[in-house]
Short mmCIF file of N, CA and C in Angstrom, two decimals:
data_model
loop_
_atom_site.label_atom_id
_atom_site.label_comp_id
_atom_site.label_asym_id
_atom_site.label_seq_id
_atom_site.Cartn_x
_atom_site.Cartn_y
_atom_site.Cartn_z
N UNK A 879 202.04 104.89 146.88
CA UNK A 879 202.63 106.11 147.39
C UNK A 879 201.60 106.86 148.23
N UNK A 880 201.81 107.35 149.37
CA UNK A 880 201.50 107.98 150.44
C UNK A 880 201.49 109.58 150.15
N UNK A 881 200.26 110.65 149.81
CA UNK A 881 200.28 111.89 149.44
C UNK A 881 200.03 112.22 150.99
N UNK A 882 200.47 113.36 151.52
CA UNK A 882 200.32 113.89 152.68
C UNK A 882 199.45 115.25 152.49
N UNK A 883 198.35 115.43 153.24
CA UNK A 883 197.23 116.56 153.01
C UNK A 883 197.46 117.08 154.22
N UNK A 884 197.61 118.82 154.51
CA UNK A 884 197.28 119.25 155.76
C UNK A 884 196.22 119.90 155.65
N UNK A 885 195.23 119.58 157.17
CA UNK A 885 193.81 120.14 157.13
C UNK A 885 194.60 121.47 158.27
N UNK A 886 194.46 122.60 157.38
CA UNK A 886 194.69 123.52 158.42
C UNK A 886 193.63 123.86 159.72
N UNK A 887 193.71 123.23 160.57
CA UNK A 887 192.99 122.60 161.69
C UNK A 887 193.11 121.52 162.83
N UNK A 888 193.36 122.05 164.18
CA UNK A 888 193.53 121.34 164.91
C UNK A 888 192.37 120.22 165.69
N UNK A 889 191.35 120.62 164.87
CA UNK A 889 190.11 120.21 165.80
C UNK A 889 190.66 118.44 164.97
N UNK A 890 190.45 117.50 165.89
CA UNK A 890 190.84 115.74 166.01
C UNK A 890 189.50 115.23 165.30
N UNK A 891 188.45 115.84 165.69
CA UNK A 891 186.95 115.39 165.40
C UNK A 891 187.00 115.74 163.77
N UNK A 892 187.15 116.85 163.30
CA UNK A 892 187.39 117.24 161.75
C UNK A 892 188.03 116.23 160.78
N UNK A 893 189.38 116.48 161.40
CA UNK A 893 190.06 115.69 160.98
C UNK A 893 189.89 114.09 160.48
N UNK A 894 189.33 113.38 161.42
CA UNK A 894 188.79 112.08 161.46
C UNK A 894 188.00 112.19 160.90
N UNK A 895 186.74 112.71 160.40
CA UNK A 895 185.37 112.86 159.88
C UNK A 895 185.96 112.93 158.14
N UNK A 896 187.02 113.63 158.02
CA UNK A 896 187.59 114.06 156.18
C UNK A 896 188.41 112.84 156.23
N UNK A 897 188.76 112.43 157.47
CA UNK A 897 189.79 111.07 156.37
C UNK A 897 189.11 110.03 156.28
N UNK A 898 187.32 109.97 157.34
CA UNK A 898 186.67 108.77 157.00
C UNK A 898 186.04 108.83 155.43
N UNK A 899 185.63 110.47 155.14
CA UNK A 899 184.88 110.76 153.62
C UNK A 899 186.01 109.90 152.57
N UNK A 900 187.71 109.89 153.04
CA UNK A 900 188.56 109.85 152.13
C UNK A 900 188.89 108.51 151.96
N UNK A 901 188.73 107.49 152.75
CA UNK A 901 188.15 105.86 152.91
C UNK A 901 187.35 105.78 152.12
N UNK A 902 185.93 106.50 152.74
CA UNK A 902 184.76 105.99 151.63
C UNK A 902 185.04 106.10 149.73
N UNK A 903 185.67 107.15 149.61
CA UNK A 903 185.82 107.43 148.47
C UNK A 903 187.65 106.80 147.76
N UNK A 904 187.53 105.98 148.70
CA UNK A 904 188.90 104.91 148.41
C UNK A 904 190.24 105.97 147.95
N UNK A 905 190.08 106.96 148.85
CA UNK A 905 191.40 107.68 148.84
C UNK A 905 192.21 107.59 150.35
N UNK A 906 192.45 106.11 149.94
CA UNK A 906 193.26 105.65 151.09
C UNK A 906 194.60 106.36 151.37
N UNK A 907 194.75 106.39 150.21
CA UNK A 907 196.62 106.66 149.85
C UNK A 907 196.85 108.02 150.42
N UNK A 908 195.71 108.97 150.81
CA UNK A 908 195.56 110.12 151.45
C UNK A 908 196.31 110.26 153.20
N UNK A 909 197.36 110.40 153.53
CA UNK A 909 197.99 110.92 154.89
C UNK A 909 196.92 111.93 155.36
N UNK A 910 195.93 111.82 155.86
CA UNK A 910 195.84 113.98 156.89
C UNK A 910 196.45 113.70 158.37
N UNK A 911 197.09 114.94 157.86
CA UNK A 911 197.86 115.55 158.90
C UNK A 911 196.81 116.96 159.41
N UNK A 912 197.35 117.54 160.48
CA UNK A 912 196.77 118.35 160.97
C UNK A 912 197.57 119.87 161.55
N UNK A 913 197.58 120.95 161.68
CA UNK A 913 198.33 121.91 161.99
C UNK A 913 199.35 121.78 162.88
N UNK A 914 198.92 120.43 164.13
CA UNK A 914 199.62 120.35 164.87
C UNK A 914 200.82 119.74 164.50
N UNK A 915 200.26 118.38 163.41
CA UNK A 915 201.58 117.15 163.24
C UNK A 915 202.81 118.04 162.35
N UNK A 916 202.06 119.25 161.91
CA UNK A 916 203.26 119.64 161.12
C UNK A 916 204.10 120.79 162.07
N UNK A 917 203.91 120.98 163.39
CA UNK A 917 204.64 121.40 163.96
C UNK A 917 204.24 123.36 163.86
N UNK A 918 203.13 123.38 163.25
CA UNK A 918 202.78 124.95 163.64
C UNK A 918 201.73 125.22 164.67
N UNK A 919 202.65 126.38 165.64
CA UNK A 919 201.67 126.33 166.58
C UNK A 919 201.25 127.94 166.65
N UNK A 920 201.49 128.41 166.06
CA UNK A 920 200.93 129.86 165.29
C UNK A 920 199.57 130.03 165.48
N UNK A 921 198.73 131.37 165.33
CA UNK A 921 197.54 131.38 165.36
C UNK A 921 197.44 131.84 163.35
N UNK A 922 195.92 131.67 163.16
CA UNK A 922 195.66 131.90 161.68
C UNK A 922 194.83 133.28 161.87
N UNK A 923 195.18 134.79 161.27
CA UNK A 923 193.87 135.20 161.45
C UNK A 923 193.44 135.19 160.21
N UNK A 924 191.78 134.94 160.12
CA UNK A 924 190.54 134.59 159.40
C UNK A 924 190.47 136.18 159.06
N UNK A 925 190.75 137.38 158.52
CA UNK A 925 190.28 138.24 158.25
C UNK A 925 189.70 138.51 156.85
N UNK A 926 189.39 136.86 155.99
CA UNK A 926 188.61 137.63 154.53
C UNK A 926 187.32 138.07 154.66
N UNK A 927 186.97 138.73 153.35
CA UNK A 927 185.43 138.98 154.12
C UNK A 927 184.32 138.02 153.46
N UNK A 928 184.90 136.50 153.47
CA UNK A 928 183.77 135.58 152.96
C UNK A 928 184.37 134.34 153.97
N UNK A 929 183.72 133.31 153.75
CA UNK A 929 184.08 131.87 154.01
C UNK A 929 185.07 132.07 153.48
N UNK A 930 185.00 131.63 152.00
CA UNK A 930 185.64 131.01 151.09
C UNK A 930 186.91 131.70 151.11
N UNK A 931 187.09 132.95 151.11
CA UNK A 931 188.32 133.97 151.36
C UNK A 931 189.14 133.74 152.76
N UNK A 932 188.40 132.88 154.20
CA UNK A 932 188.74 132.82 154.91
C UNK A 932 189.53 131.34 154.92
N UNK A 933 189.09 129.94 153.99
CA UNK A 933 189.48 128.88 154.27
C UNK A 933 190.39 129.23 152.84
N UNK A 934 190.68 130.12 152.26
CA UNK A 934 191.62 130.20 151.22
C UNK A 934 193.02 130.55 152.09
N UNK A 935 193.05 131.59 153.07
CA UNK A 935 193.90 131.87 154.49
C UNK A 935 194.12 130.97 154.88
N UNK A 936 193.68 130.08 155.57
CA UNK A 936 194.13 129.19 156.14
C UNK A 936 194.80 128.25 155.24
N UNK A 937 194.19 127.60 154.30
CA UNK A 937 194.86 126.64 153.97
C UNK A 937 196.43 127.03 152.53
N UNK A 938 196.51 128.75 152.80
CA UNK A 938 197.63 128.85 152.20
C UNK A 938 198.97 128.88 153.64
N UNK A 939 198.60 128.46 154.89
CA UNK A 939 200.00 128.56 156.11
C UNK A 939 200.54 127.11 155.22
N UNK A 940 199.62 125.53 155.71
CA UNK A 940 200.89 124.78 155.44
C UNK A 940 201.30 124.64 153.94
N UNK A 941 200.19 125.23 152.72
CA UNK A 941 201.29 125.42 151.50
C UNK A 941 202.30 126.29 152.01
N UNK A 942 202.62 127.47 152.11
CA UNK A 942 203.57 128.24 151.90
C UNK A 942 204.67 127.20 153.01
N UNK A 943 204.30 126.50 153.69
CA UNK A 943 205.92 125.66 154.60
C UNK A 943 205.52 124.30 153.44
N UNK A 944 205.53 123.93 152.43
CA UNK A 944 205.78 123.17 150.97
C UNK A 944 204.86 121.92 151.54
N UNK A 945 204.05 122.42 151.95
CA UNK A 945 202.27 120.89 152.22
C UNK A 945 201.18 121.48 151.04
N UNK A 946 200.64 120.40 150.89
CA UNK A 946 199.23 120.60 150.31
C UNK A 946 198.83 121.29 151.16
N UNK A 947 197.34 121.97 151.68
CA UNK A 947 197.05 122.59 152.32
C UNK A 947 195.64 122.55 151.78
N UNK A 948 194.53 122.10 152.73
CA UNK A 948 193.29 122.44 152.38
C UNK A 948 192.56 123.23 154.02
N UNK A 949 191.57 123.44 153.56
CA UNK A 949 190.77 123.79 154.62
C UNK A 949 189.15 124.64 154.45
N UNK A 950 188.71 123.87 155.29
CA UNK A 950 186.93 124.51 155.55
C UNK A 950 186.73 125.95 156.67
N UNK A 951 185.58 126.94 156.30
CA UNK A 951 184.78 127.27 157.06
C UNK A 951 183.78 127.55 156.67
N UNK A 952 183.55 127.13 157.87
CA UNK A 952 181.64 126.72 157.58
C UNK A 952 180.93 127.35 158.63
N UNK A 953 181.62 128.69 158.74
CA UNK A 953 181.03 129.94 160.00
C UNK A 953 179.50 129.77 160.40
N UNK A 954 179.34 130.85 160.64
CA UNK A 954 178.35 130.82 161.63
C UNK A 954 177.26 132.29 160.98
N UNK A 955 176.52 132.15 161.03
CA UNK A 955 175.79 133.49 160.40
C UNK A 955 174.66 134.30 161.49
N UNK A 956 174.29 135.24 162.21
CA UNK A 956 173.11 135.49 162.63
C UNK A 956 173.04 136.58 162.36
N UNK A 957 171.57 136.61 162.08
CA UNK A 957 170.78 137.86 161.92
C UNK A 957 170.87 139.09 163.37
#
């Protein structure tokens, strides 16, 4: 059986890079899909005030339309 994951994220390069980790780690059976394949073309705004609060946002759009939903940020910091 085929589980379907959405990486809330359009970037192609991402995408490919988490489903090669998901090979290595013989989670073949893993589908990623991407913001696009599921047909949202919406913007996300990022307004938590952490990472972690921000990839919690994102990856609640394709749960709430009934997907798994994960997602990274891995911002940017300067002094």
């Amino acid at each position: 059986m085929i589980t379907e994951i959405v990486l809330a994220s359009r970037n192609r390069k991402k995408i490919a890079e988490i489903e090669s980790i998901f090979r290595e780690y013989g989670l073949g059976n893993i589908r990623l899909l991407s913001l696009d394949d599921i047909g949202f073309t919406g913007d996300i705004e990022e307004n938590g005030a952490s990472f972690e609060e921000n990839s919690k946002i994102k990856a609640s759009v394709p749960a709430s339309l009934g997907y798994y939903g994960i997602a990274d940020d891995s911002g940017l910091m300067v002094d």
